[in-house]
PDB file of C-alpha atoms in Angstrom:
ATOM      1  CA  MET Q   1     -22.419  12.894   4.248  1.00 82.00           C
ATOM      2  CA  THR Q   2     -18.730  13.182   5.232  1.00 86.00           C
ATOM      3  CA  PRO Q   3     -15.914  12.012   2.922  1.00 86.00           C
ATOM      4  CA  LEU Q   4     -15.139   9.264   5.272  1.00 87.00           C
ATOM      5  CA  LYS Q   5     -18.748   8.012   5.270  1.00 92.00           C
ATOM      6  CA  ILE Q   6     -18.827   8.235   1.498  1.00 92.00           C
ATOM      7  CA  MET Q   7     -15.673   6.178   1.299  1.00 93.00           C
ATOM      8  CA  LYS Q   8     -17.107   3.485   3.596  1.00 95.00           C
ATOM      9  CA  THR Q   9     -20.440   3.388   1.789  1.00 96.00           C
ATOM     10  CA  VAL Q  10     -18.873   3.189  -1.732  1.00 96.00           C
ATOM     11  CA  SER Q  11     -16.545   0.459  -0.494  1.00 97.00           C
ATOM     12  CA  ALA Q  12     -19.518  -1.593   0.972  1.00 97.00           C
ATOM     13  CA  ALA Q  13     -21.784  -0.949  -2.073  1.00 98.00           C
ATOM     14  CA  SER Q  14     -19.001  -1.788  -4.610  1.00 98.00           C
ATOM     15  CA  PHE Q  15     -18.046  -4.960  -2.628  1.00 98.00           C
ATOM     16  CA  ILE Q  16     -21.681  -6.126  -2.703  1.00 98.00           C
ATOM     17  CA  ALA Q  17     -21.995  -5.219  -6.402  1.00 98.00           C
ATOM     18  CA  LEU Q  18     -18.699  -7.099  -7.067  1.00 98.00           C
ATOM     19  CA  ALA Q  19     -19.948 -10.231  -5.273  1.00 98.00           C
ATOM     20  CA  SER Q  20     -23.294 -10.123  -7.154  1.00 98.00           C
ATOM     21  CA  ALA Q  21     -21.558  -9.672 -10.520  1.00 98.00           C
ATOM     22  CA  LEU Q  22     -19.206 -12.581  -9.757  1.00 97.00           C
ATOM     23  CA  LEU Q  23     -22.082 -14.817  -8.801  1.00 98.00           C
ATOM     24  CA  LEU Q  24     -24.070 -13.907 -11.869  1.00 98.00           C
ATOM     25  CA  TYR Q  25     -21.024 -14.325 -14.023  1.00 97.00           C
ATOM     26  CA  HIS Q  26     -20.456 -17.872 -12.490  1.00 97.00           C
ATOM     27  CA  LEU Q  27     -24.035 -18.794 -13.101  1.00 97.00           C
ATOM     28  CA  THR Q  28     -24.325 -17.369 -16.719  1.00 97.00           C
ATOM     29  CA  MET Q  29     -20.750 -17.075 -17.980  1.00 96.00           C
ATOM     30  CA  SER Q  30     -21.971 -13.902 -19.592  1.00 95.00           C
ATOM     31  CA  ASP Q  31     -19.215 -11.364 -20.510  1.00 94.00           C
ATOM     32  CA  ILE Q  32     -21.320  -8.438 -19.221  1.00 96.00           C
ATOM     33  CA  PHE Q  33     -21.185  -9.823 -15.691  1.00 97.00           C
ATOM     34  CA  ARG Q  34     -17.427 -10.372 -16.034  1.00 95.00           C
ATOM     35  CA  ILE Q  35     -16.921  -6.745 -17.111  1.00 95.00           C
ATOM     36  CA  LEU Q  36     -19.166  -5.499 -14.243  1.00 97.00           C
ATOM     37  CA  ALA Q  37     -17.253  -7.575 -11.783  1.00 96.00           C
ATOM     38  CA  ILE Q  38     -14.002  -5.922 -13.063  1.00 96.00           C
ATOM     39  CA  VAL Q  39     -15.519  -2.469 -12.815  1.00 96.00           C
ATOM     40  CA  PHE Q  40     -16.969  -2.954  -9.272  1.00 97.00           C
ATOM     41  CA  GLY Q  41     -13.797  -4.794  -8.204  1.00 96.00           C
ATOM     42  CA  THR Q  42     -11.715  -1.782  -9.316  1.00 96.00           C
ATOM     43  CA  ILE Q  43     -13.942   0.684  -7.583  1.00 96.00           C
ATOM     44  CA  PHE Q  44     -13.836  -1.404  -4.448  1.00 97.00           C
ATOM     45  CA  TYR Q  45     -10.041  -1.486  -4.682  1.00 96.00           C
ATOM     46  CA  HIS Q  46      -9.655   2.317  -5.169  1.00 95.00           C
ATOM     47  CA  PHE Q  47     -12.005   3.052  -2.295  1.00 95.00           C
ATOM     48  CA  PHE Q  48     -11.317   0.360   0.262  1.00 96.00           C
ATOM     49  CA  VAL Q  49      -7.502   0.336  -0.031  1.00 95.00           C
ATOM     50  CA  ARG Q  50      -7.417   4.153   0.359  1.00 94.00           C
ATOM     51  CA  LEU Q  51      -9.653   3.844   3.408  1.00 93.00           C
ATOM     52  CA  VAL Q  52      -7.421   1.281   5.090  1.00 94.00           C
ATOM     53  CA  LEU Q  53      -4.208   2.997   4.188  1.00 94.00           C
ATOM     54  CA  GLY Q  54      -5.470   6.348   5.474  1.00 91.00           C
ATOM     55  CA  ILE Q  55      -6.521   4.770   8.789  1.00 90.00           C
ATOM     56  CA  PHE Q  56      -3.160   3.008   9.110  1.00 93.00           C
ATOM     57  CA  ILE Q  57      -1.131   6.089   8.301  1.00 92.00           C
ATOM     58  CA  ASP Q  58      -3.315   8.115  10.698  1.00 89.00           C
ATOM     59  CA  LYS Q  59      -2.758   5.564  13.531  1.00 90.00           C
ATOM     60  CA  ALA Q  60       0.978   5.310  12.764  1.00 89.00           C
ATOM     61  CA  LYS Q  61       1.880   8.984  12.425  1.00 86.00           C
ATOM     62  CA  GLN Q  62      -0.716  10.445  14.737  1.00 84.00           C
ATOM     63  CA  ASN Q  63      -0.465  13.828  13.103  1.00 79.00           C
ATOM     64  CA  ARG Q  64       3.202  14.164  14.001  1.00 85.00           C
ATOM     65  CA  ALA Q  65       5.795  15.001  11.404  1.00 85.00           C
ATOM     66  CA  ASN Q  66       8.919  17.017  11.145  1.00 85.00           C
ATOM     67  CA  ILE Q  67       7.663  19.996   9.120  1.00 86.00           C
ATOM     68  CA  MET Q  68      11.251  21.027   8.338  1.00 85.00           C
ATOM     69  CA  ARG Q  69      12.099  17.754   6.411  1.00 90.00           C
ATOM     70  CA  SER Q  70      13.136  18.581   2.845  1.00 89.00           C
ATOM     71  CA  TRP Q  71      10.375  16.437   1.519  1.00 91.00           C
ATOM     72  CA  TYR Q  72       7.761  18.794   3.085  1.00 90.00           C
ATOM     73  CA  ARG Q  73       9.461  21.967   2.115  1.00 89.00           C
ATOM     74  CA  ILE Q  74       7.950  24.020  -0.670  1.00 88.00           C
ATOM     75  CA  ARG Q  75      10.222  24.306  -3.852  1.00 91.00           C
ATOM     76  CA  PRO Q  76      10.850  27.710  -5.319  1.00 88.00           C
ATOM     77  CA  TRP Q  77       8.617  27.034  -8.399  1.00 93.00           C
ATOM     78  CA  GLU Q  78       5.611  25.732  -6.440  1.00 93.00           C
ATOM     79  CA  ARG Q  79       4.247  29.152  -5.244  1.00 91.00           C
ATOM     80  CA  LYS Q  80       4.064  30.408  -8.819  1.00 94.00           C
ATOM     81  CA  PHE Q  81       2.469  27.103 -10.002  1.00 96.00           C
ATOM     82  CA  TYR Q  82      -0.181  27.310  -7.177  1.00 94.00           C
ATOM     83  CA  ARG Q  83      -0.993  30.919  -8.084  1.00 93.00           C
ATOM     84  CA  CYS Q  84      -1.303  29.856 -11.816  1.00 95.00           C
ATOM     85  CA  ILE Q  85      -3.748  27.019 -11.040  1.00 95.00           C
ATOM     86  CA  GLY Q  86      -5.648  29.280  -8.468  1.00 95.00           C
ATOM     87  CA  VAL Q  87      -5.415  26.995  -5.490  1.00 94.00           C
ATOM     88  CA  ARG Q  88      -6.533  29.838  -3.231  1.00 92.00           C
ATOM     89  CA  LYS Q  89      -9.852  30.047  -5.044  1.00 94.00           C
ATOM     90  CA  TRP Q  90     -10.920  26.396  -4.877  1.00 93.00           C
ATOM     91  CA  LYS Q  91      -9.045  24.837  -1.966  1.00 89.00           C
ATOM     92  CA  ASP Q  92     -11.926  25.724   0.609  1.00 86.00           C
ATOM     93  CA  LYS Q  93     -14.482  23.895  -1.613  1.00 89.00           C
ATOM     94  CA  MET Q  94     -12.743  20.541  -1.366  1.00 89.00           C
ATOM     95  CA  PRO Q  95     -13.970  17.949   1.162  1.00 82.00           C
ATOM     96  CA  THR Q  96     -11.966  17.212   4.403  1.00 83.00           C
ATOM     97  CA  SER Q  97     -12.197  13.800   5.967  1.00 80.00           C
ATOM     98  CA  PHE Q  98     -11.281  14.932   9.456  1.00 78.00           C
ATOM     99  CA  PRO Q  99     -12.156  18.677   9.730  1.00 76.00           C
ATOM    100  CA  GLU Q 100     -11.400  18.500  13.563  1.00 78.00           C
ATOM    101  CA  TYR Q 101      -7.653  18.028  12.667  1.00 79.00           C
ATOM    102  CA  PHE Q 102      -7.605  21.388  10.855  1.00 81.00           C
ATOM    103  CA  ASN Q 103      -9.282  23.465  13.614  1.00 80.00           C
ATOM    104  CA  LEU Q 104      -7.176  26.482  14.367  1.00 79.00           C
ATOM    105  CA  ARG Q 105      -8.918  27.093  17.604  1.00 85.00           C
ATOM    106  CA  LYS Q 106      -7.967  23.571  18.974  1.00 88.00           C
ATOM    107  CA  HIS Q 107      -4.470  23.239  17.391  1.00 84.00           C
ATOM    108  CA  SER Q 108      -1.284  25.397  17.082  1.00 87.00           C
ATOM    109  CA  LEU Q 109       0.037  26.408  13.705  1.00 89.00           C
ATOM    110  CA  GLU Q 110       2.737  23.896  14.059  1.00 90.00           C
ATOM    111  CA  GLU Q 111       0.237  21.065  14.753  1.00 90.00           C
ATOM    112  CA  LEU Q 112      -1.766  22.157  11.675  1.00 91.00           C
ATOM    113  CA  ALA Q 113       1.390  22.081   9.594  1.00 90.00           C
ATOM    114  CA  GLN Q 114       2.067  18.562  10.836  1.00 91.00           C
ATOM    115  CA  VAL Q 115      -1.465  17.482   9.873  1.00 91.00           C
ATOM    116  CA  THR Q 116      -0.860  18.741   6.367  1.00 91.00           C
ATOM    117  CA  CYS Q 117       2.345  16.567   6.237  1.00 93.00           C
ATOM    118  CA  GLN Q 118       0.351  13.486   7.215  1.00 92.00           C
ATOM    119  CA  ALA Q 119      -2.411  14.187   4.768  1.00 93.00           C
ATOM    120  CA  GLU Q 120       0.073  14.839   2.013  1.00 95.00           C
ATOM    121  CA  ILE Q 121       1.790  11.415   2.677  1.00 95.00           C
ATOM    122  CA  ILE Q 122      -1.698   9.750   2.651  1.00 94.00           C
ATOM    123  CA  HIS Q 123      -2.549  11.261  -0.681  1.00 95.00           C
ATOM    124  CA  GLU Q 124       0.884  10.659  -2.188  1.00 96.00           C
ATOM    125  CA  SER Q 125       0.519   6.948  -1.088  1.00 95.00           C
ATOM    126  CA  ASN Q 126      -2.936   7.007  -2.752  1.00 95.00           C
ATOM    127  CA  VAL Q 127      -1.273   8.005  -6.039  1.00 96.00           C
ATOM    128  CA  LEU Q 128       0.993   5.003  -5.789  1.00 94.00           C
ATOM    129  CA  ILE Q 129      -2.015   2.819  -5.082  1.00 93.00           C
ATOM    130  CA  SER Q 130      -3.751   4.163  -8.273  1.00 94.00           C
ATOM    131  CA  VAL Q 131      -0.740   3.254 -10.300  1.00 93.00           C
ATOM    132  CA  SER Q 132      -0.606  -0.212  -8.772  1.00 92.00           C
ATOM    133  CA  ALA Q 133      -4.220  -0.872  -9.923  1.00 91.00           C
ATOM    134  CA  LEU Q 134      -2.826  -0.986 -13.490  1.00 92.00           C
ATOM    135  CA  LEU Q 135      -1.563  -4.525 -12.495  1.00 91.00           C
ATOM    136  CA  GLY Q 136      -5.239  -5.669 -12.657  1.00 87.00           C
ATOM    137  CA  ALA Q 137      -4.968  -5.399 -16.394  1.00 87.00           C
ATOM    138  CA  ILE Q 138      -2.614  -8.384 -16.367  1.00 89.00           C
ATOM    139  CA  PRO Q 139      -5.043 -11.045 -15.365  1.00 88.00           C
ATOM    140  CA  PHE Q 140      -8.281  -9.338 -16.384  1.00 86.00           C
ATOM    141  CA  GLY Q 141      -7.419  -7.425 -19.633  1.00 87.00           C
ATOM    142  CA  MET Q 142      -9.261  -4.207 -20.182  1.00 89.00           C
ATOM    143  CA  LEU Q 143      -6.014  -2.115 -20.075  1.00 92.00           C
ATOM    144  CA  TRP Q 144      -7.963   0.981 -21.087  1.00 92.00           C
ATOM    145  CA  PHE Q 145     -10.239   0.767 -18.127  1.00 93.00           C
ATOM    146  CA  PHE Q 146      -7.427   0.237 -15.613  1.00 94.00           C
ATOM    147  CA  VAL Q 147      -5.487   3.265 -17.226  1.00 95.00           C
ATOM    148  CA  LEU Q 148      -8.464   5.529 -17.003  1.00 95.00           C
ATOM    149  CA  SER Q 149      -9.452   4.556 -13.506  1.00 95.00           C
ATOM    150  CA  SER Q 150      -5.840   4.872 -12.302  1.00 95.00           C
ATOM    151  CA  LEU Q 151      -5.343   8.220 -14.011  1.00 96.00           C
ATOM    152  CA  ALA Q 152      -8.592   9.686 -12.687  1.00 96.00           C
ATOM    153  CA  SER Q 153      -8.042   8.473  -9.067  1.00 96.00           C
ATOM    154  CA  GLY Q 154      -4.349   9.585  -9.079  1.00 96.00           C
ATOM    155  CA  CYS Q 155      -5.126  12.942 -10.432  1.00 96.00           C
ATOM    156  CA  PHE Q 156      -7.949  13.366  -7.791  1.00 95.00           C
ATOM    157  CA  ASP Q 157      -5.437  12.569  -4.992  1.00 96.00           C
ATOM    158  CA  MET Q 158      -2.881  15.005  -6.480  1.00 96.00           C
ATOM    159  CA  ILE Q 159      -5.377  17.712  -6.059  1.00 96.00           C
ATOM    160  CA  PHE Q 160      -5.147  17.134  -2.263  1.00 95.00           C
ATOM    161  CA  VAL Q 161      -1.375  16.853  -2.330  1.00 96.00           C
ATOM    162  CA  VAL Q 162      -1.297  20.379  -3.922  1.00 96.00           C
ATOM    163  CA  MET Q 163      -3.771  21.708  -1.337  1.00 95.00           C
ATOM    164  CA  GLN Q 164      -1.787  20.335   1.583  1.00 94.00           C
ATOM    165  CA  ARG Q 165       1.524  21.719   0.257  1.00 95.00           C
ATOM    166  CA  TYR Q 166      -0.070  25.085  -0.382  1.00 95.00           C
ATOM    167  CA  ASN Q 167      -1.698  25.354   2.975  1.00 92.00           C
ATOM    168  CA  ARG Q 168       1.504  24.100   4.740  1.00 92.00           C
ATOM    169  CA  SER Q 169       3.600  26.846   3.019  1.00 90.00           C
ATOM    170  CA  ARG Q 170       1.173  29.472   4.398  1.00 90.00           C
ATOM    171  CA  LEU Q 171       1.097  27.911   7.909  1.00 91.00           C
ATOM    172  CA  ILE Q 172       4.937  27.836   8.068  1.00 89.00           C
ATOM    173  CA  SER Q 173       5.155  31.403   6.920  1.00 88.00           C
ATOM    174  CA  LEU Q 174       2.771  32.455   9.733  1.00 90.00           C
ATOM    175  CA  LEU Q 175       4.630  30.270  12.194  1.00 88.00           C
ATOM    176  CA  GLU Q 176       7.965  31.857  11.292  1.00 86.00           C
ATOM    177  CA  ARG Q 177       6.450  35.271  11.548  1.00 86.00           C
ATOM    178  CA  GLN Q 178       4.913  34.382  14.935  1.00 83.00           C
ATOM    179  CA  ARG Q 179       8.272  33.106  16.211  1.00 81.00           C
ATOM    180  CA  ALA Q 180      10.029  36.219  15.052  1.00 79.00           C
ATOM    181  CA  LEU Q 181       7.715  38.483  17.173  1.00 68.00           C
ATOM    182  CA  PRO Q 182       9.312  39.668  20.403  1.00 65.00           C
ATOM    183  CA  ILE Q 183       7.688  38.138  23.530  1.00 58.00           C
ATOM    184  CA  PRO Q 184       6.270  40.902  25.680  1.00 57.00           C
ATOM    185  CA  PRO Q 185       7.519  40.953  29.306  1.00 55.00           C
ATOM    186  CA  LYS Q 186       5.108  39.509  31.855  1.00 55.00           C
ATOM    187  CA  LYS Q 187       3.489  41.978  34.235  1.00 57.00           C
ATOM    188  CA  ILE Q 188       4.502  41.516  37.850  1.00 59.00           C
ATOM    189  CA  ASP Q 189       1.732  42.445  40.252  1.00 51.00           C
TER     190      ASP Q 189
END
């Protein structure tokens, strides 16, 4: 099952579970159903909002970004950090929502670098969404639950931010080397 299908399935299942828990809570006024409604509501929030935001950013940016903007440039300390956490060893084991976007046979190095910029923005936005879930503790209580779910989902998205930045630095290095090569003269028949 693709990551996108998983997100859609979890969103739908958690929404149904949320509606069921709310109905049972309304009928019984039992705290267990209130807690389950909060849990399923939070799961729904984390998955559905990410899904909608990702689709929105995908449609708005259409994989076009200025890869030279300072936000996307790799800082001097990042390469050492990526080596330290072994990004190269685990990055290919992570899921990709749209593998066709990352196909080197269909896209140029610059296009792939632009895709990594868009994916980074999506995952950075998801981190902010994770933090905003803490606001759920105001009306519902259970601060510990909102902190844990926000922390877990934010850390998960940061893994993808790191991956995109790591991959982009390599793509840009390849692109710069490619552009530095002399263009061979065309043969005239």
